PDB file of C-alpha atoms in Angstrom:
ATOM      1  CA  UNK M   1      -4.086 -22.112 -13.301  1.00 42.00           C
ATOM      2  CA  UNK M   2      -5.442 -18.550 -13.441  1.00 49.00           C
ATOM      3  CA  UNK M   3      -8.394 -17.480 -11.796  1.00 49.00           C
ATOM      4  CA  UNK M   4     -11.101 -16.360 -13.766  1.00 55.00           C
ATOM      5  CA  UNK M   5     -12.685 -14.022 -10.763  1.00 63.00           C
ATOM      6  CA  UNK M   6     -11.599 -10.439 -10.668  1.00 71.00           C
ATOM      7  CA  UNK M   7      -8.196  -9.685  -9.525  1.00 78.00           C
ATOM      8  CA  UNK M   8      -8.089  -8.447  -5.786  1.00 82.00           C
ATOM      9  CA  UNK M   9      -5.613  -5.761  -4.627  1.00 87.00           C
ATOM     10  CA  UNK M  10      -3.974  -5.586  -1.090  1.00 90.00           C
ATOM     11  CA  UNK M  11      -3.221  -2.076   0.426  1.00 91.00           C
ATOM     12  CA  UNK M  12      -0.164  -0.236  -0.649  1.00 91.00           C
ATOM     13  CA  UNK M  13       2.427   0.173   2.662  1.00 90.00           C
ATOM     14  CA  UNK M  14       1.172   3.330   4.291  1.00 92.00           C
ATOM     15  CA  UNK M  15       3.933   3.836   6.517  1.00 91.00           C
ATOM     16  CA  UNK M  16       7.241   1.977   7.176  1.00 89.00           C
ATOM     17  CA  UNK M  17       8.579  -0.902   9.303  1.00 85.00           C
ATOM     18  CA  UNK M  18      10.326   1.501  11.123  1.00 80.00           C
ATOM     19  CA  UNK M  19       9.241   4.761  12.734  1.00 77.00           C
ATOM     20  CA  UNK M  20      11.948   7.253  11.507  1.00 74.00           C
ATOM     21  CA  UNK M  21      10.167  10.230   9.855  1.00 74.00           C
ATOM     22  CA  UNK M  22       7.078   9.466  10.461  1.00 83.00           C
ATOM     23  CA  UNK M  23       6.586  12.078  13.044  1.00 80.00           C
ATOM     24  CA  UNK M  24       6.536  14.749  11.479  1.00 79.00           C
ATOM     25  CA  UNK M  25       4.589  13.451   7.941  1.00 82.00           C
ATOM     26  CA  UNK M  26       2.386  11.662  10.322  1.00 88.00           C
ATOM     27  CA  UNK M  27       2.161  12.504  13.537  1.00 88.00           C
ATOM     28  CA  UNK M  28       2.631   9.279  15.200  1.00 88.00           C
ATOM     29  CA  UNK M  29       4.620   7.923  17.825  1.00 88.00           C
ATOM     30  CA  UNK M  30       7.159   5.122  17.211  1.00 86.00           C
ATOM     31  CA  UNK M  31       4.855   2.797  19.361  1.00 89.00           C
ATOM     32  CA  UNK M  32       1.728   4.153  16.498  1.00 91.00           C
ATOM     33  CA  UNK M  33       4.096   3.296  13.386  1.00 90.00           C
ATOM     34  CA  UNK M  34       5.369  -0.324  14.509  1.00 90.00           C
ATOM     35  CA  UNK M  35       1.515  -0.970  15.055  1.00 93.00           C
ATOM     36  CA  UNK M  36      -0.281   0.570  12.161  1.00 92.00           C
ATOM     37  CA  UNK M  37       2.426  -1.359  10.016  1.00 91.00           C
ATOM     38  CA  UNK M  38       1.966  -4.572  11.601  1.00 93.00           C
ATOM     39  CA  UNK M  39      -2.077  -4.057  11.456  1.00 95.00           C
ATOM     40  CA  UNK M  40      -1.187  -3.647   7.836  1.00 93.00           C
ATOM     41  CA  UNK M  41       0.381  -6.389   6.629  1.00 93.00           C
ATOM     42  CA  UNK M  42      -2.188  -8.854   8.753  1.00 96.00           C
ATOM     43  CA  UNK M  43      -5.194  -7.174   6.534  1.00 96.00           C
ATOM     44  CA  UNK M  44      -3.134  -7.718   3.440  1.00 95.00           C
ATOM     45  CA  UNK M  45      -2.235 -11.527   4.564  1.00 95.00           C
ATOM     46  CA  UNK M  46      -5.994 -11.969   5.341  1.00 96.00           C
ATOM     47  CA  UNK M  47      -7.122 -10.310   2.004  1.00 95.00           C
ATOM     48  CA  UNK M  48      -5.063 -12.900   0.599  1.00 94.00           C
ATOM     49  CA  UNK M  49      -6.288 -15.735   2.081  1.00 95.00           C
ATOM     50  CA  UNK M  50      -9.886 -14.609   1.426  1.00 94.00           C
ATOM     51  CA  UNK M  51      -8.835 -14.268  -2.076  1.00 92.00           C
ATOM     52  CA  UNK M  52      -7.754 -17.316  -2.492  1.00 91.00           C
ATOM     53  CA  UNK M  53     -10.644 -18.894  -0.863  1.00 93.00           C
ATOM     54  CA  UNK M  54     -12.419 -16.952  -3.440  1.00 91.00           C
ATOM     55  CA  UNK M  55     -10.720 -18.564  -6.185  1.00 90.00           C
ATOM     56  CA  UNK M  56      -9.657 -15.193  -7.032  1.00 88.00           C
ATOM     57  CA  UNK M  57      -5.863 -13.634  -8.085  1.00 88.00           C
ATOM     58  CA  UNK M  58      -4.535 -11.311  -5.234  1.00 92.00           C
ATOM     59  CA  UNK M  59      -2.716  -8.811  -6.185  1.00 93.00           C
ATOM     60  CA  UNK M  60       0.379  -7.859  -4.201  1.00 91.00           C
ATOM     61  CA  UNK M  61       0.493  -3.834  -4.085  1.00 89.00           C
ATOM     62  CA  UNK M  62       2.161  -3.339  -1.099  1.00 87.00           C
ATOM     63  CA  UNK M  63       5.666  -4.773  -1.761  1.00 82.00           C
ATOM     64  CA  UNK M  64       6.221  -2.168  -4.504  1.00 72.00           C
ATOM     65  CA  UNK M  65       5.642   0.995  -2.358  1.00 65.00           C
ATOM     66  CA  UNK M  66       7.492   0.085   0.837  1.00 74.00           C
ATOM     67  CA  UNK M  67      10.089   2.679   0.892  1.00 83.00           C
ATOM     68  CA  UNK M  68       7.496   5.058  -0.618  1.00 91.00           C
ATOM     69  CA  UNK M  69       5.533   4.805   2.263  1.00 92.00           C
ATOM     70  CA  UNK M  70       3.542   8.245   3.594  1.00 92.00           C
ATOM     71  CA  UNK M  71       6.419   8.965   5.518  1.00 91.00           C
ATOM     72  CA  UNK M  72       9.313   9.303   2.597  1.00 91.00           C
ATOM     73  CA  UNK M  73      10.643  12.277   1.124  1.00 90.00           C
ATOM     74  CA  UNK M  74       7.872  13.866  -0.582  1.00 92.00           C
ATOM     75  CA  UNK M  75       9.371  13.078  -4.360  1.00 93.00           C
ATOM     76  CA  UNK M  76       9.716   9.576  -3.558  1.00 92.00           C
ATOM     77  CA  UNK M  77       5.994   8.876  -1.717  1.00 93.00           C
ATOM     78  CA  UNK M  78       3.388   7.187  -4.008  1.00 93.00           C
ATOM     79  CA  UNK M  79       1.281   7.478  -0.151  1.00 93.00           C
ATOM     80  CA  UNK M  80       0.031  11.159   1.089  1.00 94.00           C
ATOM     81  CA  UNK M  81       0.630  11.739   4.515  1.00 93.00           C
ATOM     82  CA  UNK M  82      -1.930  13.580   6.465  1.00 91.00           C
ATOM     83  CA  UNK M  83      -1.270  17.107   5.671  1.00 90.00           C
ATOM     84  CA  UNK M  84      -0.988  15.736   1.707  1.00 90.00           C
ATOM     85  CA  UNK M  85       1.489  18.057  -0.414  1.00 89.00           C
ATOM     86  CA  UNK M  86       0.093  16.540  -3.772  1.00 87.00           C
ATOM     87  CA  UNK M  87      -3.673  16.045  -5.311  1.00 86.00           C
ATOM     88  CA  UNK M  88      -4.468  13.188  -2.993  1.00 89.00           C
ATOM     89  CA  UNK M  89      -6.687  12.917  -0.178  1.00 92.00           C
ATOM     90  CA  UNK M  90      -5.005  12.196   3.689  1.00 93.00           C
ATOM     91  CA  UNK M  91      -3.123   8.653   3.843  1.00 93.00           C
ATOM     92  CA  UNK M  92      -4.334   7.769   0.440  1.00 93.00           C
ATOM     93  CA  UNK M  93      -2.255   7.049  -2.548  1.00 94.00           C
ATOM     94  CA  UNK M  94      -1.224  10.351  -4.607  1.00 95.00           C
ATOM     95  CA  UNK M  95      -1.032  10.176  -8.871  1.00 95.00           C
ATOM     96  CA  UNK M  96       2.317   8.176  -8.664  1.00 93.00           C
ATOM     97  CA  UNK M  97       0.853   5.381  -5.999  1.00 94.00           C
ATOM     98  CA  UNK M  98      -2.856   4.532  -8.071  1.00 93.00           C
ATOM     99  CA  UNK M  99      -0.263   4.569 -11.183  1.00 93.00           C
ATOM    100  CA  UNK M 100       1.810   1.776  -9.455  1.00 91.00           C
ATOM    101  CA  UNK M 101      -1.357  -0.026  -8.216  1.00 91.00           C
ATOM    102  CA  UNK M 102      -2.984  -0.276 -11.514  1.00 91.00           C
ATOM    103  CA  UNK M 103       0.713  -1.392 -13.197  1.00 91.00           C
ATOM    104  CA  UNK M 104       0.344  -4.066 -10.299  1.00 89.00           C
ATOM    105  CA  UNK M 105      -3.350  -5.138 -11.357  1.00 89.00           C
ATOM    106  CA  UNK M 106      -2.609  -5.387 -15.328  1.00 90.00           C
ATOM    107  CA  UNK M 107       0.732  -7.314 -14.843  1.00 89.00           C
ATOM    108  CA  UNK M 108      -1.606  -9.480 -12.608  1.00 85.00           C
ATOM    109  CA  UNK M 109      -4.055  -9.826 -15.717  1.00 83.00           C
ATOM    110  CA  UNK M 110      -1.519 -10.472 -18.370  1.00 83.00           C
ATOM    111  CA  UNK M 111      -2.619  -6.582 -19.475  1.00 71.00           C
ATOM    112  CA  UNK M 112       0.888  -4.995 -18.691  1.00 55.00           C
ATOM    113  CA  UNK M 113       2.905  -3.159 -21.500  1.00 55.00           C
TER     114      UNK M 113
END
């Protein structure tokens, strides 16, 4: 059964599993990388779970972007880094990353196509 609350979106992957790149888009050491991503994916797992306490539909927008993180080629990244080379703020998602969250959210609502 389908909640009738509000759909609630995780975080899109802001960097990868692995460190390779991300020093120079980022900044960060490999140590950083391995830990921000981690500390990622435990706020999206306990988004979820408050969600569902909730009674409300979580919406999964981090599996999408992973590849795409803030560290990918700059064509590819739907996440700015910190020096951001499209209209995005720092480490926040550019025109191709709040397109993929919303496709995420309307599939999620039965709104897609």
């Amino acid at each position: 059964m389908r909640s009738t609350c509000a759909p609630s979106p995780g975080y899109p992957a802001i960097v990868p599993a692995r460190a390779s790149g991300c020093a120079r888009q980022m900044g960060l050491a490999p140590g950083d990388v391995t830990y921000l991503h981690e500390k990622e994916r435990e706020l999206n797992a306990m988004l979820r779970e408050r969600a569902e306490a909730a009674d409300a539909h979580y919406v999964d927008t981090y599996t999408a972007p992973v590849g795409r993180d803030a560290c990918a080629a700059r064509d590819a990244r739907r996440i700015e880094p910190l020096m951001p080379q499209a209209s995005a703020a720092p480490v926040r998602p550019n025109e191709r990353g709040e397109q993929g969250m919303a496709e995420a959210v309307l599939k999620a609502v039965g709104a897609a196509d």
